[in-house]
Coordinates of C-alpha atoms in Angstrom, one line a residue:
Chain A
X744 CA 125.4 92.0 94.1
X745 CA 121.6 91.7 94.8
X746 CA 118.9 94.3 93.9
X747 CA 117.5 95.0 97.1
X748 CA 119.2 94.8 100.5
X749 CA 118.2 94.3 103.8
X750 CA 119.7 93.6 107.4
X751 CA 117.6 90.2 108.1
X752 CA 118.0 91.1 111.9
X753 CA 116.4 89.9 114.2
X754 CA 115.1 93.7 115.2
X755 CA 113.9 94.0 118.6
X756 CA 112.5 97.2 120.2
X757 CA 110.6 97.8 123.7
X758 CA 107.2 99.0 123.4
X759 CA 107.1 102.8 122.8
X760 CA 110.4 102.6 121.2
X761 CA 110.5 104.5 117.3
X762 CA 111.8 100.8 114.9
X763 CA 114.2 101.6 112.4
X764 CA 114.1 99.7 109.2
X765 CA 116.5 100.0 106.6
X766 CA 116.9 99.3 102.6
X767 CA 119.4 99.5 100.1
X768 CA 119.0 99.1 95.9
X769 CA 121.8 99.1 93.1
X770 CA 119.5 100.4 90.4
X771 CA 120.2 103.8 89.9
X772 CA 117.1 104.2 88.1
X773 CA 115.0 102.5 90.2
X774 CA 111.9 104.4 90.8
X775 CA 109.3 103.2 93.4
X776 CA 110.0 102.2 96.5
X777 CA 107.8 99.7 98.9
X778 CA 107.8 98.7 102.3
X779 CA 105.6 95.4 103.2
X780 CA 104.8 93.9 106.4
X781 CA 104.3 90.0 106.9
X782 CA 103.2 88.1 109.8
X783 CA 104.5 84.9 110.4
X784 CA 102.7 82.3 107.9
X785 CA 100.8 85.1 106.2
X786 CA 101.1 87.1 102.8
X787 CA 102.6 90.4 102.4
X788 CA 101.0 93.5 103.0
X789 CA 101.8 96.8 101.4
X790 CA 102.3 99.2 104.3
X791 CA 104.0 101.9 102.9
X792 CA 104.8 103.2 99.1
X793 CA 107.1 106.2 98.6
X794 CA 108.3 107.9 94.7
X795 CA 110.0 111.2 95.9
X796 CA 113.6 111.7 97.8
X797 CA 112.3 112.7 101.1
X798 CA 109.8 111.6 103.5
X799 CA 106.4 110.2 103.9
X800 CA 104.1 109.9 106.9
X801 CA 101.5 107.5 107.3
X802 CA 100.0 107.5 110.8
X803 CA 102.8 106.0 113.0
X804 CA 104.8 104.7 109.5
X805 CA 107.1 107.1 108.3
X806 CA 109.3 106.3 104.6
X807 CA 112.0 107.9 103.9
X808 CA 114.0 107.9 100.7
X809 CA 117.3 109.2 99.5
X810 CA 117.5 108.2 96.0
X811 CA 121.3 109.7 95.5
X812 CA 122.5 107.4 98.4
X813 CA 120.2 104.6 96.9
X814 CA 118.8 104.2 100.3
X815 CA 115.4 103.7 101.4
X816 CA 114.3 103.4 105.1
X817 CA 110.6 102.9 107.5
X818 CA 110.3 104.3 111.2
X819 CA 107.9 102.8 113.1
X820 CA 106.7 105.5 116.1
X821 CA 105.1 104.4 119.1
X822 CA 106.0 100.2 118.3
X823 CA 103.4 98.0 119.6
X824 CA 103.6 94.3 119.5
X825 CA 101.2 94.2 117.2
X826 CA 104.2 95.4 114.7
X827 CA 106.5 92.4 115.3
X828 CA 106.9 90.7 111.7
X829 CA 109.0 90.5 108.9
X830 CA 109.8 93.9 106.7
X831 CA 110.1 93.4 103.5
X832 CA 111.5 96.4 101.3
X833 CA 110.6 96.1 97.2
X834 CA 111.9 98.3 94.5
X835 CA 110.8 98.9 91.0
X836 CA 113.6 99.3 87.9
X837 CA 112.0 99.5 84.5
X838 CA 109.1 97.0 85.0
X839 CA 111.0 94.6 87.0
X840 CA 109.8 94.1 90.9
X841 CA 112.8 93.1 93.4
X842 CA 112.3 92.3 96.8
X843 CA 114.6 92.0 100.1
X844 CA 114.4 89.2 101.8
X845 CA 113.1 91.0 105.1
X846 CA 114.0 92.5 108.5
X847 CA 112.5 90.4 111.3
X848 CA 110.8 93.0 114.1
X849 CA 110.5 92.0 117.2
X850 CA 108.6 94.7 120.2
X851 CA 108.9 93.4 123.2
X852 CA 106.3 94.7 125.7
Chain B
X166 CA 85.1 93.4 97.1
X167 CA 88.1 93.6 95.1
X168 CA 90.9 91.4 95.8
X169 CA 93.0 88.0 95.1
X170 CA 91.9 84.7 96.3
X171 CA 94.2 81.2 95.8
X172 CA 93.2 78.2 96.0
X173 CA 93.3 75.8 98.4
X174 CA 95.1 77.4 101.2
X175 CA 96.8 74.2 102.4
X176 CA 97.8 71.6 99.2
X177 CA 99.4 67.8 100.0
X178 CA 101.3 66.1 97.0
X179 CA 102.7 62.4 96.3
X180 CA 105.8 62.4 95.1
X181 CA 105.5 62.4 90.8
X182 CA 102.0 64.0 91.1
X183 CA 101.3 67.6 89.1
X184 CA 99.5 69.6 91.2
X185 CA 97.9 73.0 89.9
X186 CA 97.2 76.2 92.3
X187 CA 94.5 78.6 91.3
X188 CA 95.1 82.2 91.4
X189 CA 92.2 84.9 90.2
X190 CA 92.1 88.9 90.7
X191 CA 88.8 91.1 90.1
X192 CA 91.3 94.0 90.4
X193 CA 91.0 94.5 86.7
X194 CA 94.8 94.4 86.8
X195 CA 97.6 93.7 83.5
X196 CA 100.0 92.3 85.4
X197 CA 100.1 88.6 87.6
X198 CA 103.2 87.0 89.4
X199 CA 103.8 84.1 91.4
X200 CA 106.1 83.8 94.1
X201 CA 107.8 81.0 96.6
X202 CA 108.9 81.9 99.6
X203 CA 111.1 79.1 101.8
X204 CA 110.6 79.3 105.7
X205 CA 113.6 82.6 106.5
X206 CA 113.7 83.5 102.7
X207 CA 112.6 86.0 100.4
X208 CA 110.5 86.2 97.6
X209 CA 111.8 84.1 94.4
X210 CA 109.9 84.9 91.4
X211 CA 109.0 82.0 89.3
X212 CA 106.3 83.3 86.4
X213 CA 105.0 86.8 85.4
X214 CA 102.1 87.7 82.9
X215 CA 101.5 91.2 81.8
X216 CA 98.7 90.5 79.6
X217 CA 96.9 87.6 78.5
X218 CA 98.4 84.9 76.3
X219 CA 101.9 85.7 77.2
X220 CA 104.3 85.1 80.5
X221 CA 107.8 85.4 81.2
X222 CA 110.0 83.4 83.2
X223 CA 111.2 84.2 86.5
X224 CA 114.3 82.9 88.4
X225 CA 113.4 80.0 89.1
X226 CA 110.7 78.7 86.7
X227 CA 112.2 74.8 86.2
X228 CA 109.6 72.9 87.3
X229 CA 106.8 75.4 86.8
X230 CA 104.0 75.8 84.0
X231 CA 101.7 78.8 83.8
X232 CA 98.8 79.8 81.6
X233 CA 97.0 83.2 81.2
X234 CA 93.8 82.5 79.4
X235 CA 91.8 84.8 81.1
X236 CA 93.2 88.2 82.7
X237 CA 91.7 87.7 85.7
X238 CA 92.9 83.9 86.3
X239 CA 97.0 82.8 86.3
X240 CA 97.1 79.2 87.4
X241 CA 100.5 77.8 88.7
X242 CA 101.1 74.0 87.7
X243 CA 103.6 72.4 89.7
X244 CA 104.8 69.3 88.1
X245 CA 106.8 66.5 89.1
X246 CA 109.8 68.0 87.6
X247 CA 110.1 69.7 90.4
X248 CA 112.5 68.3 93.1
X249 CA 111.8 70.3 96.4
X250 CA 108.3 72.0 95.4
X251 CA 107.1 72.3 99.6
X252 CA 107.3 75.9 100.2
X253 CA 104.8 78.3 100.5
X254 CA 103.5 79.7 96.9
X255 CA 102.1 83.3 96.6
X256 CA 100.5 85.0 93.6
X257 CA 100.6 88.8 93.3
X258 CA 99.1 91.0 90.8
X259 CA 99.7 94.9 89.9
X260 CA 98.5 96.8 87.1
X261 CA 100.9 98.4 84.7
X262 CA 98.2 101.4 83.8
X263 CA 100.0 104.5 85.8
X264 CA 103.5 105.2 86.9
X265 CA 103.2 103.3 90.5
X266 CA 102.4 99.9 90.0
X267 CA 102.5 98.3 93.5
X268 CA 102.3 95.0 94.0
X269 CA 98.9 93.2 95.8
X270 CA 99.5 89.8 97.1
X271 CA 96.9 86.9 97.7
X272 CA 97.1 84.8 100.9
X273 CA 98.8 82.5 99.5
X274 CA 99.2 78.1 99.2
X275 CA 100.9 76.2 101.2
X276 CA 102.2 73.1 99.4
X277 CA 103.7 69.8 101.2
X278 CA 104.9 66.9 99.7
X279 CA 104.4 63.9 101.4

């Protein structure tokens, strides 16, 4: 079973629409929880970072994170095209740093 | 400004050649990592440092030589024991002081072989 999961998609929302990303870990005692966004042929970017069961906003980025379901999810409000890329959800256990292999978002305008 | 630079964005090998990417952080930060990423795949760890002197294998670290002289500097040698090295090689770097410890990516190399 791998660390991190991830639907790979592909994602695709109109413009306007609220994106729905979602992340799944098997580490119980996993304890942070990132979100990155990469655009085709670039590096990741952190977008997002959450530590506490509930949720966090970040302008139109909103984490959310349910550590007894082992379940970690972003919405994106208000998508613009400038959002379509590739997700990538990363979670911490001990020292160890385990990565999905992405959600591909596509907004269509 | 503070950040990760690698070096040279685009890299062309022979086949049998060793080539060697540079990574260096003025984050001031423990911890350095270098990824590959194939095109549609994740992130495959291949060498971690978490302070100088010492590094840890990754999953997939046949092929692959690192040093950590210097904290700020974690060059990635890829030798010719590699068999498909073309993929696109990104170093990352965190530091290990507090609780959080996100990781911080460079922009990454993008290695052919011809």
């Amino acid at each position: 079973q791998k660390e991190v999961e991830q639907n790979s998609g592909p994602l695709s929302v109109p413009e306007g629409a609220i994106a729905s990303l979602n992340c799944t870990y098997s580490d119980r005692v996993s304890q942070s929880f990132f979100w990155y966004r990469q655009y085709s042929g670039k590096s990741p970017e952190l977008i997002m970072s959450i530590y506490s069961n509930g949720d966090k906003e970040d302008g139109r980025f909103t984490a959310q994170l349910n550590k007894a379901s082992q379940y970690v999810s972003l919405l994106i409000r208000d998508s613009q095209p400038s959002d379509s890329a590739t997700y990538l959800c990363a979670v911490i256990g001990g020292r160890q740093f385990y990565f999905g292999t992405g959600t591909s978002l596509t907004v269509i305008p | 400004d503070g950040g990760i630079t690698q070096s040279p964005k685009y890299l062309f090998r022979k086949e049998g050649q060793n080539v060697t990417l540079s990574c260096e952080q003025n984050l001031n930060h423990d911890a350095m990592y270098w990824y590959r990423q194939d095109p549609g795949q994740g992130l495959r760890l291949i060498y971690y440092s978490q302070i100088v002197n010492d590094f840890q294998k990754g999953d997939i670290a046949e092929g692959y030589s690192v040093s950590r002289e210097k904290k700020e500097s974690f060059p990635l040698t890829v030798t010719s024991a590699q068999k498909n090295p073309t993929a696109f090689y990104l170093c990352a770097s965190s530091s290990l002081a507090g609780y959080y410890n996100e990781q911080f990516f460079g922009p990454g190399t993008r290695l052919t072989v011809l």
